Amino acid sequence: MMVNEVKAFRDRAAEKDAVRSEIGFVRGRNLQSAHPCFAVGGKPNNKGRIHLPVSSGCNIECQFCDRAVNRTEKRPGVTGQVISPEEALEVVRQALELAPEITVAGIAGPGDTLATPYALETFRLIGEAFPHLIKCMSTNGLLLPDKADEVIAAGVETLTVTVNDIYPETLQYICGRMHYHGKIMSGIEGAEKLIANQLEGIRKAAEAGITVKVNTVLIPELNDDHIGDIAKAVAEAGAQIYNIIPLMPQYNMADLLPPSCNETDEARRDAERYITVFRHCQHCRADAIGVPGGKDYREQIYRNRIEPEMRFSHG
Ligand code: CLF
Ligand code: SF4
């Protein structure tokens, strides 16, 4: 390599290191190496997470979402069972014996974590019993401004908010009806409320020192031509990392085509102009246990308590 090439290579490496160290720290641990979903760069970090399926209820009706109880599907919103916060403690204890590489206790459904009180109750219990685990919550954000103080008090350290659009004209066709403060909202009015609450919730959480990631489901012909705008808005609100999940066509979007790999790559490049992009997402089930993409221990842990198959109603 010529001297100038070596210098350029070193500059690029230094820039990447700077971005990684900006992702955030939890109790002195760099999330880049301690949390599987905050590992930016070319390689995953081989840390594990346990998802605790304590939250079955939801307060919105994403038009691609089909929550289900079964043992076979590998996608978000699916679990083999719903457990109580107390049962979650025993599940974590067993999982850590089988998979000590687990560093994160996450709650990602199968519904929304703030629509019912069980996720926050579980985090409080986990914080007492397993203080070394990073507490990670995923939410649609509708109730985040209302519940931010409780989320902070429960010790949540990393938070994912799913923001599928920042324009109500398109979001209204993605988020469906929502139940908010005893009222049913839909159309532009509902979408505006969801966007406002998500951005306000991200601001509150980030200001409190929680590291915020945003997930966006990439939906052709709805949000695919303005992913950069979404990334910019959530970065300005305080999010530090961004994950684009290609649409898995289900429910009222079952007839849509998912985006191609090229379209997904293009959306990631669009987002990367504003925010660091995470590229190792494994579209985890709500009861996944282990390193994302590696061996899953859920069958071993839940062997004796698989519930009958069912689908949740959107009604
Ligand atoms: Fe779970 Fe999500 Fe926390 Fe990770 S998953 S709540 S941030 S601990 Fe990770 Fe799985 Fe992708 Fe989610 S690979 S689906 S981004
Ligand atoms: Fe499904 Fe949307 Fe509710 Fe998540 S927020 S459980 S994707 S309807």
PDB file of C-alpha atoms and ligand atoms in Angstrom, residues 55-67 76-77 108-113 138-141 162 164 174-175 177 217 251 314, ligand 2:
ATOM      1  CA  SER A  55     -46.739  -9.061  26.894  1.00  0.00           C
ATOM      2  CA  SER A  56     -49.564 -10.478  24.817  1.00  0.00           C
ATOM      3  CA  GLY A  57     -51.855  -7.431  24.484  1.00  0.00           C
ATOM      4  CA  CYS A  58     -51.424  -4.648  21.951  1.00  0.00           C
ATOM      5  CA  ASN A  59     -52.925  -1.202  21.454  1.00  0.00           C
ATOM      6  CA  ILE A  60     -52.464  -0.723  17.713  1.00  0.00           C
ATOM      7  CA  GLU A  61     -53.180  -2.828  14.637  1.00  0.00           C
ATOM      8  CA  CYS A  62     -50.123  -2.844  12.391  1.00  0.00           C
ATOM      9  CA  GLN A  63     -51.430  -4.057   9.061  1.00  0.00           C
ATOM     10  CA  PHE A  64     -48.572  -6.549   8.612  1.00  0.00           C
ATOM     11  CA  CYS A  65     -48.805  -8.038  12.118  1.00  0.00           C
ATOM     12  CA  ASP A  66     -50.097 -11.530  12.831  1.00  0.00           C
ATOM     13  CA  ARG A  67     -49.363 -12.422  16.449  1.00  0.00           C
ATOM     14  CA  PRO A  76     -41.428 -11.351  15.524  1.00  0.00           C
ATOM     15  CA  GLY A  77     -44.856 -11.599  17.170  1.00  0.00           C
ATOM     16  CA  ALA A 108     -40.416  -7.907  22.581  1.00  0.00           C
ATOM     17  CA  GLY A 109     -43.968  -9.090  22.713  1.00  0.00           C
ATOM     18  CA  PRO A 110     -45.713 -10.976  21.368  1.00  0.00           C
ATOM     19  CA  GLY A 111     -47.757  -7.741  21.759  1.00  0.00           C
ATOM     20  CA  ASP A 112     -46.710  -4.282  22.903  1.00  0.00           C
ATOM     21  CA  THR A 113     -44.701  -4.028  26.115  1.00  0.00           C
ATOM     22  CA  SER A 138     -39.144  -3.030  22.483  1.00  0.00           C
ATOM     23  CA  THR A 139     -42.318  -0.954  22.028  1.00  0.00           C
ATOM     24  CA  ASN A 140     -44.483   0.686  19.395  1.00  0.00           C
ATOM     25  CA  GLY A 141     -44.071   3.895  21.409  1.00  0.00           C
ATOM     26  CA  THR A 162     -40.658   0.744  16.062  1.00  0.00           C
ATOM     27  CA  ASN A 164     -42.616   2.825  10.553  1.00  0.00           C
ATOM     28  CA  ILE A 174     -49.579   0.924   8.135  1.00  0.00           C
ATOM     29  CA  CYS A 175     -50.702   1.343  11.743  1.00  0.00           C
ATOM     30  CA  ARG A 177     -56.689   1.616  14.432  1.00  0.00           C
ATOM     31  CA  VAL A 217     -40.422  -2.232   8.761  1.00  0.00           C
ATOM     32  CA  TYR A 251     -52.461 -10.133   7.837  1.00  0.00           C
ATOM     33  CA  HIS A 314     -56.870  -7.691  16.117  1.00  0.00           C
TER      34      HIS A 314
HETATM   35 FE1  SF4 B   2     -48.117  -6.207  16.153  1.00  0.00          FE
HETATM   36 FE2  SF4 B   2     -47.788  -3.590  15.730  1.00  0.00          FE
HETATM   37 FE3  SF4 B   2     -48.801  -4.456  18.052  1.00  0.00          FE
HETATM   38 FE4  SF4 B   2     -46.206  -4.886  17.473  1.00  0.00          FE
HETATM   39  S1  SF4 B   2     -47.184  -2.889  17.763  1.00  0.00           S
HETATM   40  S2  SF4 B   2     -47.660  -6.387  18.324  1.00  0.00           S
HETATM   41  S3  SF4 B   2     -46.276  -5.210  15.242  1.00  0.00           S
HETATM   42  S4  SF4 B   2     -49.781  -4.657  16.063  1.00  0.00           S
END
